[in-house]
Amino acid sequence: MSEEVNVDKQVDITKDVCPFTFVKVKIALDGLDSGNILEVTLNKGEAMKNVPRSIKDEGHKILKIQEVSEGVFSLIVRKGAQATA
Amino acid sequence: MAIDYKVLKEGGFMRQKDAGYFSLRLHIVGGQIDAEKVIKIAELSKKYGKGYLHLTTRQGIEIPFVHLENVNAIKEELAAYGVKTGVCGPRVRTVVACQGEQVCPRAMIDCEGLADKIDEKYYGKALPHKFKFSITGCPAGCAKPEENDLGVQGAIVPHYDANQCTLCGICKEVCYCGAIDIIDDEVTCDLSLCNNCGECVMNCPMDCWLPKIRGYIVFLGGKMGKKPRFADVLPGIIQSDEELFQVIDKTLEFFIEHGGKRERFGDTIDRVGLDKLLAHIKEE
Ligand code: SF4
Ligand code: SF4
Ligand code: SF4
């Protein structure tokens, strides 16, 4: 996973709870064009169990996921083409 | 005038405590019904009943307070709208189902389609006692397959391909069976712990988990009521509709052969032996 991506937007959901975690991500993605990159910062646990899957289900592609600090992950998401607003 | 309650009952007319009145059971499959039909049914409940409907515990609809003299008229009007009456008595009853893959993100099978196929093939079939089918999309079991005479549940067997894996740990996190572990940068899966829920497949952001097998798990002999019994599980995963229908045919055959009069299927299994049933299902 060495390829470099330019992040177009960032959203931090580490202080939010479900379902606002995904709602925030969705709003952030809505503001982007397809192919643009969003970086999501989220916590292990509930958010990790729900957010990546919802992103996948809505037709976006998760390019990369890494632990950035203890229990905190960074998700690099490319907005899908036919994803609805 | 002698009233033939038996004929009335076969047609889904449930005799009420009030003399001369019936609660008319309708034929619904998997809890799905066209909105247009619901409107017609509602109108008929105003014309022939008391203007309300009863939603049964098994995803059915009944029109209470239909008088004996209107039995034929309401049946004809319903038929004109494509709504059939239900069944009661010792036969295959309403097939219940969860919404399945058309709606639920967790579903691994087309519950609606399968419910229709089972209904078409077996609904109303006469047996030693009532017989209930349930179709459910995943181990969450919203349609309660283990409480039915024959339950079908969607299932997958996962297969891991390290290719794009970033070792993010999501799969381990979502696997509530503890089947997945990550040790020394290696993802492992103990299939003996896996309950075939598909969470790893649905959650991995890199699509490293794929369903090697997708199919059905079958539950046998479950029931609630006066003497509840949790279903037995048929070992293995059934991989085609054809194979599933063979299992169902064999199961019903066994029940017809061994079932005592008014004996529920679970009690037949306990009396005759689960091993005998499993052997019969395996027979060619
Ligand atoms: S049983 Fe599974 S697939 Fe069916 S509704 Fe429940 S969670 Fe969804
Ligand atoms: S979820 Fe996918 S990418 Fe993450 S560790 Fe599991 S297999 Fe690897
Ligand atoms: S299918 Fe379910 S139980 Fe089996 S390994 Fe995947 S997440 Fe775990």
Short mmCIF file of C-alpha atoms and ligand atoms in Angstrom, two decimals:
data_model
loop_
_atom_site.label_atom_id
_atom_site.label_comp_id
_atom_site.label_asym_id
_atom_site.label_seq_id
_atom_site.Cartn_x
_atom_site.Cartn_y
_atom_site.Cartn_z
CA MET A 1 0.00 0.00 0.00
CA SER A 2 2.68 2.49 -0.92
CA GLU A 3 0.76 4.45 -3.58
CA GLU A 4 0.20 8.07 -2.61
CA VAL A 5 -3.28 9.52 -2.61
CA ASN A 6 -4.27 13.15 -2.39
CA VAL A 7 -6.89 13.60 0.27
CA ASP A 8 -9.64 16.05 -0.85
CA LYS A 9 -11.42 16.23 2.47
CA GLN A 10 -11.12 14.96 6.04
CA VAL A 11 -13.71 14.05 8.62
CA ASP A 12 -13.14 13.09 12.24
CA ILE A 13 -15.82 10.95 13.85
CA THR A 14 -13.87 9.88 16.92
CA LYS A 15 -16.13 11.96 19.17
CA ASP A 16 -19.42 10.88 17.60
CA VAL A 17 -21.73 7.95 18.28
CA CYS A 18 -23.75 5.75 15.93
CA PRO A 19 -25.70 6.67 13.79
CA PHE A 20 -24.09 10.15 13.62
CA THR A 21 -20.76 8.57 12.78
CA PHE A 22 -22.01 7.39 9.41
CA VAL A 23 -24.25 10.41 8.86
CA LYS A 24 -21.18 12.66 9.13
CA VAL A 25 -19.26 10.48 6.70
CA LYS A 26 -22.21 10.51 4.31
CA ILE A 27 -22.50 14.28 4.40
CA ALA A 28 -18.77 14.60 3.79
CA LEU A 29 -19.00 12.24 0.82
CA ASP A 30 -22.05 14.06 -0.57
CA GLY A 31 -19.95 17.19 -0.87
CA LEU A 32 -17.38 15.43 -3.05
CA ASP A 33 -17.28 14.42 -6.72
CA SER A 34 -16.98 10.78 -7.60
CA GLY A 35 -13.35 9.71 -7.60
CA ASN A 36 -12.46 12.24 -4.88
CA ILE A 37 -10.76 11.04 -1.72
CA LEU A 38 -12.07 11.37 1.83
CA GLU A 39 -10.06 10.57 4.91
CA VAL A 40 -12.11 9.38 7.88
CA THR A 41 -10.64 9.21 11.37
CA LEU A 42 -12.54 6.81 13.59
CA ASN A 43 -12.30 4.72 16.73
CA LYS A 44 -11.99 1.01 17.10
CA GLY A 45 -15.15 -0.67 18.38
CA GLU A 46 -18.65 0.39 17.37
CA ALA A 47 -17.56 2.79 14.61
CA MET A 48 -15.16 0.25 13.10
CA LYS A 49 -17.93 -2.33 13.12
CA ASN A 50 -20.40 -0.15 11.27
CA VAL A 51 -18.80 2.65 9.29
CA PRO A 52 -16.53 0.75 6.87
CA ARG A 53 -19.35 -1.60 6.01
CA SER A 54 -21.84 1.21 5.39
CA ILE A 55 -19.29 2.96 3.17
CA LYS A 56 -18.88 -0.27 1.21
CA ASP A 57 -22.64 -0.84 0.97
CA GLU A 58 -23.14 2.65 -0.50
CA GLY A 59 -20.79 1.89 -3.35
CA HIS A 60 -17.61 3.70 -2.27
CA LYS A 61 -14.19 2.10 -2.18
CA ILE A 62 -12.00 1.90 0.88
CA LEU A 63 -8.46 2.21 -0.43
CA LYS A 64 -6.54 2.04 2.78
CA ILE A 65 -7.03 1.61 6.47
CA GLN A 66 -4.38 2.06 9.13
CA GLU A 67 -4.07 2.44 12.85
CA VAL A 68 -2.75 5.96 13.43
CA SER A 69 -2.60 5.80 17.21
CA GLU A 70 -3.80 3.40 19.91
CA GLY A 71 -7.40 2.50 18.98
CA VAL A 72 -7.72 5.23 16.33
CA PHE A 73 -7.85 4.38 12.65
CA SER A 74 -7.62 6.32 9.43
CA LEU A 75 -9.73 5.24 6.48
CA ILE A 76 -8.97 6.43 2.96
CA VAL A 77 -12.17 6.35 0.92
CA ARG A 78 -12.68 6.99 -2.78
CA LYS A 79 -16.16 8.24 -3.62
CA GLY A 80 -18.01 5.78 -5.84
CA ALA A 81 -19.31 6.63 -9.30
CA GLN A 82 -22.98 5.74 -9.04
CA ALA A 83 -23.28 6.54 -5.37
CA THR A 84 -26.44 8.48 -4.70
CA ALA A 85 -26.37 11.87 -3.04
CA MET B 1 -79.01 -26.61 8.52
CA ALA B 2 -75.92 -28.71 9.20
CA ILE B 3 -72.82 -26.60 8.91
CA ASP B 4 -69.74 -28.30 7.57
CA TYR B 5 -67.10 -26.67 9.73
CA LYS B 6 -64.41 -28.88 8.28
CA VAL B 7 -64.85 -27.49 4.76
CA LEU B 8 -65.01 -23.99 6.18
CA LYS B 9 -61.83 -24.59 8.13
CA GLU B 10 -59.89 -25.85 5.15
CA GLY B 11 -60.71 -22.60 3.47
CA GLY B 12 -59.20 -20.53 6.29
CA PHE B 13 -62.45 -19.67 8.06
CA MET B 14 -61.61 -19.71 11.75
CA ARG B 15 -64.74 -20.23 13.82
CA GLN B 16 -65.18 -17.43 16.33
CA LYS B 17 -66.63 -17.68 19.81
CA ASP B 18 -69.58 -15.66 18.54
CA ALA B 19 -71.95 -18.11 16.84
CA GLY B 20 -72.09 -17.76 13.07
CA TYR B 21 -68.96 -15.59 12.77
CA PHE B 22 -65.57 -16.41 11.35
CA SER B 23 -62.20 -14.78 11.30
CA LEU B 24 -61.15 -15.20 7.69
CA ARG B 25 -57.49 -16.09 7.28
CA LEU B 26 -55.82 -14.95 4.07
CA HIS B 27 -53.01 -16.56 2.14
CA ILE B 28 -49.88 -14.41 2.61
CA VAL B 29 -46.35 -15.59 1.80
CA GLY B 30 -43.27 -14.39 3.67
CA GLY B 31 -45.18 -11.43 5.08
CA GLN B 32 -45.20 -9.66 1.71
CA ILE B 33 -48.33 -8.28 0.07
CA ASP B 34 -49.06 -5.69 -2.62
CA ALA B 35 -50.31 -2.40 -1.26
CA GLU B 36 -53.25 -2.55 -3.72
CA LYS B 37 -54.36 -5.86 -2.25
CA VAL B 38 -54.16 -4.46 1.27
CA ILE B 39 -56.49 -1.65 0.21
CA LYS B 40 -58.99 -4.17 -1.22
CA ILE B 41 -58.76 -6.34 1.89
CA ALA B 42 -59.37 -3.29 4.06
CA GLU B 43 -62.43 -2.37 2.00
CA LEU B 44 -63.81 -5.90 2.30
CA SER B 45 -63.33 -5.81 6.06
CA LYS B 46 -65.59 -2.75 6.12
CA LYS B 47 -68.16 -4.43 3.89
CA TYR B 48 -68.24 -7.86 5.53
CA GLY B 49 -66.44 -7.55 8.86
CA LYS B 50 -66.12 -4.85 11.49
CA GLY B 51 -63.77 -2.62 9.55
CA TYR B 52 -60.52 -3.81 11.10
CA LEU B 53 -57.90 -6.43 10.31
CA HIS B 54 -55.95 -8.75 12.56
CA LEU B 55 -52.22 -9.19 11.87
CA THR B 56 -51.35 -12.70 13.01
CA THR B 57 -48.18 -13.75 14.79
CA ARG B 58 -47.11 -15.54 11.59
CA GLN B 59 -47.16 -12.58 9.23
CA GLY B 60 -50.70 -13.30 8.16
CA ILE B 61 -53.83 -11.17 7.85
CA GLU B 62 -57.28 -12.15 9.08
CA ILE B 63 -60.60 -10.41 8.58
CA PRO B 64 -62.55 -11.00 11.80
CA PHE B 65 -66.37 -11.02 12.13
CA VAL B 66 -67.34 -12.38 8.73
CA HIS B 67 -70.84 -13.86 9.04
CA LEU B 68 -71.57 -17.36 7.79
CA GLU B 69 -73.98 -16.05 5.16
CA ASN B 70 -71.24 -13.89 3.61
CA VAL B 71 -68.60 -16.61 3.46
CA ASN B 72 -68.98 -17.32 -0.23
CA ALA B 73 -69.44 -13.71 -1.26
CA ILE B 74 -66.25 -12.50 0.44
CA LYS B 75 -64.29 -15.45 -0.88
CA GLU B 76 -65.37 -14.60 -4.42
CA GLU B 77 -64.59 -10.92 -4.07
CA LEU B 78 -61.16 -11.68 -2.64
CA ALA B 79 -60.46 -14.11 -5.48
CA ALA B 80 -61.32 -11.40 -7.99
CA TYR B 81 -58.51 -9.31 -6.49
CA GLY B 82 -56.11 -12.25 -6.54
CA VAL B 83 -56.27 -12.85 -2.79
CA LYS B 84 -56.74 -16.44 -1.71
CA THR B 85 -57.94 -17.66 1.65
CA GLY B 86 -55.48 -19.37 3.97
CA VAL B 87 -55.41 -22.82 5.49
CA CYS B 88 -55.63 -24.31 8.96
CA GLY B 89 -55.68 -27.86 10.28
CA PRO B 90 -53.09 -30.61 9.80
CA ARG B 91 -51.22 -29.30 6.79
CA VAL B 92 -48.40 -27.03 5.62
CA ARG B 93 -49.16 -23.57 6.97
CA THR B 94 -48.08 -20.05 6.14
CA VAL B 95 -44.43 -19.78 5.11
CA VAL B 96 -42.85 -16.95 7.09
CA ALA B 97 -39.69 -15.12 6.04
CA CYS B 98 -37.52 -12.14 6.88
CA GLN B 99 -37.05 -9.51 4.16
CA GLY B 100 -33.82 -11.11 2.97
CA GLU B 101 -31.38 -9.81 0.42
CA GLN B 102 -33.79 -7.39 -1.28
CA VAL B 103 -33.77 -5.25 1.85
CA CYS B 104 -31.51 -6.39 4.68
CA PRO B 105 -27.76 -5.76 4.35
CA ARG B 106 -27.01 -8.86 6.44
CA ALA B 107 -28.96 -11.31 4.29
CA MET B 108 -27.10 -14.01 2.40
CA ILE B 109 -30.08 -15.41 0.47
CA ASP B 110 -33.25 -14.38 -1.38
CA CYS B 111 -35.75 -15.19 1.38
CA GLU B 112 -38.72 -13.79 -0.49
CA GLY B 113 -38.03 -15.87 -3.60
CA LEU B 114 -37.42 -19.02 -1.59
CA ALA B 115 -40.59 -18.50 0.49
CA ASP B 116 -42.57 -18.23 -2.77
CA LYS B 117 -41.04 -21.43 -4.14
CA ILE B 118 -41.73 -23.37 -0.92
CA ASP B 119 -45.25 -21.99 -0.74
CA GLU B 120 -45.94 -22.95 -4.33
CA LYS B 121 -44.68 -26.49 -3.83
CA TYR B 122 -45.99 -27.34 -0.35
CA TYR B 123 -48.64 -24.90 0.92
CA GLY B 124 -51.72 -26.75 2.19
CA LYS B 125 -50.14 -30.20 1.81
CA ALA B 126 -51.87 -32.61 4.19
CA LEU B 127 -49.64 -34.05 6.96
CA PRO B 128 -50.11 -35.74 10.36
CA HIS B 129 -50.17 -32.31 12.04
CA LYS B 130 -49.66 -28.67 11.19
CA PHE B 131 -46.28 -27.93 9.66
CA LYS B 132 -44.59 -24.53 9.66
CA PHE B 133 -41.79 -23.25 7.43
CA SER B 134 -39.58 -20.27 8.12
CA ILE B 135 -36.94 -18.63 5.92
CA THR B 136 -34.32 -16.35 7.44
CA GLY B 137 -31.39 -14.58 5.81
CA CYS B 138 -28.61 -14.99 8.40
CA PRO B 139 -27.89 -16.38 11.89
CA ALA B 140 -29.61 -13.36 13.47
CA GLY B 141 -32.66 -15.52 12.76
CA CYS B 142 -35.30 -12.77 12.68
CA ALA B 143 -37.81 -15.25 11.22
CA LYS B 144 -37.02 -17.71 14.05
CA PRO B 145 -36.06 -20.83 12.08
CA GLU B 146 -35.41 -22.82 15.25
CA GLU B 147 -39.06 -22.43 16.33
CA ASN B 148 -40.46 -23.89 13.12
CA ASP B 149 -41.02 -27.43 11.91
CA LEU B 150 -38.61 -26.68 9.08
CA GLY B 151 -36.44 -23.59 9.12
CA VAL B 152 -34.04 -22.46 6.40
CA GLN B 153 -31.23 -20.01 7.10
CA GLY B 154 -28.79 -18.35 4.72
CA ALA B 155 -25.12 -19.20 5.30
CA ILE B 156 -21.68 -18.84 3.76
CA VAL B 157 -18.33 -20.48 4.33
CA PRO B 158 -15.68 -17.76 4.28
CA HIS B 159 -12.36 -17.99 2.51
CA TYR B 160 -9.48 -15.58 3.16
CA ASP B 161 -7.20 -14.27 0.45
CA ALA B 162 -4.27 -12.26 1.83
CA ASN B 163 -3.75 -10.35 -1.42
CA GLN B 164 -4.86 -6.80 -0.50
CA CYS B 165 -5.05 -7.30 3.27
CA THR B 166 -3.89 -4.29 5.30
CA LEU B 167 -4.16 -6.15 8.64
CA CYS B 168 -6.64 -3.50 9.79
CA GLY B 169 -8.34 -5.97 12.12
CA ILE B 170 -11.95 -5.21 11.13
CA CYS B 171 -12.68 -8.85 10.35
CA LYS B 172 -11.43 -9.98 13.75
CA GLU B 173 -13.49 -7.22 15.37
CA VAL B 174 -16.77 -8.18 13.68
CA CYS B 175 -16.41 -11.95 14.06
CA TYR B 176 -18.42 -12.50 17.23
CA CYS B 177 -17.67 -16.23 17.14
CA GLY B 178 -13.99 -15.62 17.75
CA ALA B 179 -13.13 -17.65 14.65
CA ILE B 180 -10.80 -15.00 13.21
CA ASP B 181 -7.50 -14.13 14.79
CA ILE B 182 -4.53 -12.04 13.72
CA ILE B 183 -1.19 -13.28 15.02
CA ASP B 184 2.17 -12.00 13.81
CA ASP B 185 0.68 -10.22 10.81
CA GLU B 186 -1.18 -13.29 9.74
CA VAL B 187 -4.96 -13.59 9.53
CA THR B 188 -6.30 -17.00 10.52
CA CYS B 189 -9.78 -18.51 10.61
CA ASP B 190 -10.86 -21.49 12.67
CA LEU B 191 -13.83 -22.81 10.70
CA SER B 192 -14.85 -25.05 13.61
CA LEU B 193 -15.83 -21.88 15.51
CA CYS B 194 -17.41 -20.13 12.50
CA ASN B 195 -21.20 -19.91 12.42
CA ASN B 196 -21.30 -18.89 8.74
CA CYS B 197 -22.70 -15.41 9.38
CA GLY B 198 -20.83 -13.66 6.55
CA GLU B 199 -19.85 -10.62 8.64
CA CYS B 200 -16.18 -10.92 7.60
CA VAL B 201 -17.17 -10.96 3.91
CA MET B 202 -19.50 -8.00 4.30
CA ASN B 203 -17.12 -5.90 6.38
CA CYS B 204 -13.62 -6.35 4.97
CA PRO B 205 -12.85 -3.07 3.17
CA MET B 206 -10.37 -4.79 0.87
CA ASP B 207 -12.62 -7.72 -0.11
CA CYS B 208 -10.14 -10.27 1.22
CA TRP B 209 -12.91 -12.51 2.56
CA LEU B 210 -15.00 -14.23 -0.05
CA PRO B 211 -17.84 -16.70 0.28
CA LYS B 212 -16.31 -20.00 -0.80
CA ILE B 213 -19.73 -21.60 -0.38
CA ARG B 214 -23.12 -19.90 -0.20
CA GLY B 215 -26.19 -21.86 0.76
CA TYR B 216 -28.68 -22.95 3.37
CA ILE B 217 -28.62 -24.39 6.88
CA VAL B 218 -31.75 -26.40 7.69
CA PHE B 219 -33.46 -26.61 11.09
CA LEU B 220 -35.76 -29.53 11.85
CA GLY B 221 -38.57 -30.05 14.31
CA GLY B 222 -38.82 -26.76 16.14
CA LYS B 223 -42.07 -25.53 17.68
CA MET B 224 -43.50 -23.25 20.32
CA GLY B 225 -46.84 -23.62 22.07
CA LYS B 226 -47.76 -25.90 24.93
CA LYS B 227 -44.58 -27.93 24.70
CA PRO B 228 -41.86 -25.87 23.04
CA ARG B 229 -38.98 -27.62 21.32
CA PHE B 230 -35.87 -26.07 19.81
CA ALA B 231 -35.08 -27.38 16.33
CA ASP B 232 -32.27 -29.81 15.53
CA VAL B 233 -29.77 -28.64 12.93
CA LEU B 234 -29.15 -30.70 9.81
CA PRO B 235 -25.35 -30.93 9.63
CA GLY B 236 -23.68 -29.22 6.69
CA ILE B 237 -24.57 -26.47 4.25
CA ILE B 238 -26.95 -27.15 1.39
CA GLN B 239 -25.64 -25.65 -1.79
CA SER B 240 -28.52 -25.61 -4.25
CA ASP B 241 -32.29 -25.18 -4.35
CA GLU B 242 -32.50 -28.63 -5.88
CA GLU B 243 -30.71 -30.19 -2.91
CA LEU B 244 -32.86 -28.16 -0.51
CA PHE B 245 -36.08 -29.41 -2.07
CA GLN B 246 -34.80 -32.97 -1.87
CA VAL B 247 -34.21 -32.48 1.85
CA ILE B 248 -37.69 -31.02 2.29
CA ASP B 249 -39.30 -33.86 0.31
CA LYS B 250 -37.43 -36.45 2.37
CA THR B 251 -38.38 -34.70 5.61
CA LEU B 252 -42.09 -34.58 4.75
CA GLU B 253 -41.94 -38.19 3.56
CA PHE B 254 -40.49 -39.19 6.95
CA PHE B 255 -43.18 -37.25 8.79
CA ILE B 256 -45.96 -38.87 6.74
CA GLU B 257 -44.48 -42.33 7.32
CA HIS B 258 -43.71 -42.00 11.03
CA GLY B 259 -45.81 -39.15 12.37
CA GLY B 260 -48.58 -40.14 14.77
CA LYS B 261 -52.00 -38.57 14.33
CA ARG B 262 -51.89 -35.01 15.64
CA GLU B 263 -48.26 -35.38 16.62
CA ARG B 264 -46.01 -32.41 15.86
CA PHE B 265 -42.90 -33.13 13.83
CA GLY B 266 -40.50 -32.41 16.72
CA ASP B 267 -42.27 -35.02 18.85
CA THR B 268 -42.01 -37.54 16.02
CA ILE B 269 -38.26 -36.88 15.88
CA ASP B 270 -37.96 -37.43 19.64
CA ARG B 271 -40.01 -40.61 19.53
CA VAL B 272 -38.48 -42.19 16.40
CA GLY B 273 -34.97 -40.77 16.70
CA LEU B 274 -33.06 -37.93 15.06
CA ASP B 275 -30.52 -40.42 13.67
CA LYS B 276 -33.32 -42.18 11.76
CA LEU B 277 -34.49 -38.89 10.28
CA LEU B 278 -30.97 -37.87 9.27
CA ALA B 279 -30.36 -41.27 7.71
CA HIS B 280 -33.62 -41.01 5.77
CA ILE B 281 -32.70 -37.55 4.48
CA LYS B 282 -29.32 -38.87 3.30
CA GLU B 283 -30.84 -41.88 1.49
CA GLU B 284 -30.85 -41.68 -2.30
S1 SF4 C 1 -32.41 -12.76 9.76
FE1 SF4 C 1 -30.58 -11.66 9.09
S2 SF4 C 1 -31.05 -11.20 6.95
FE2 SF4 C 1 -33.01 -11.64 7.92
S3 SF4 C 1 -33.78 -9.65 8.61
FE3 SF4 C 1 -32.67 -10.59 10.32
S4 SF4 C 1 -30.63 -9.69 10.17
FE4 SF4 C 1 -31.61 -9.41 8.19
S1 SF4 C 2 -10.78 -6.81 7.42
FE1 SF4 C 2 -9.83 -7.40 5.50
S2 SF4 C 2 -8.11 -6.02 5.29
FE2 SF4 C 2 -8.73 -5.91 7.42
S3 SF4 C 2 -7.48 -7.47 8.45
FE3 SF4 C 2 -9.36 -8.47 7.88
S4 SF4 C 2 -8.91 -9.37 5.90
FE4 SF4 C 2 -7.33 -7.87 6.27
S1 SF4 C 3 -18.52 -16.03 8.66
FE1 SF4 C 3 -18.94 -14.97 10.61
S2 SF4 C 3 -18.36 -16.44 12.18
FE2 SF4 C 3 -17.42 -17.14 10.26
S3 SF4 C 3 -15.39 -16.25 10.26
FE3 SF4 C 3 -16.70 -14.81 9.15
S4 SF4 C 3 -17.39 -13.35 10.72
FE4 SF4 C 3 -16.55 -15.14 11.80
#
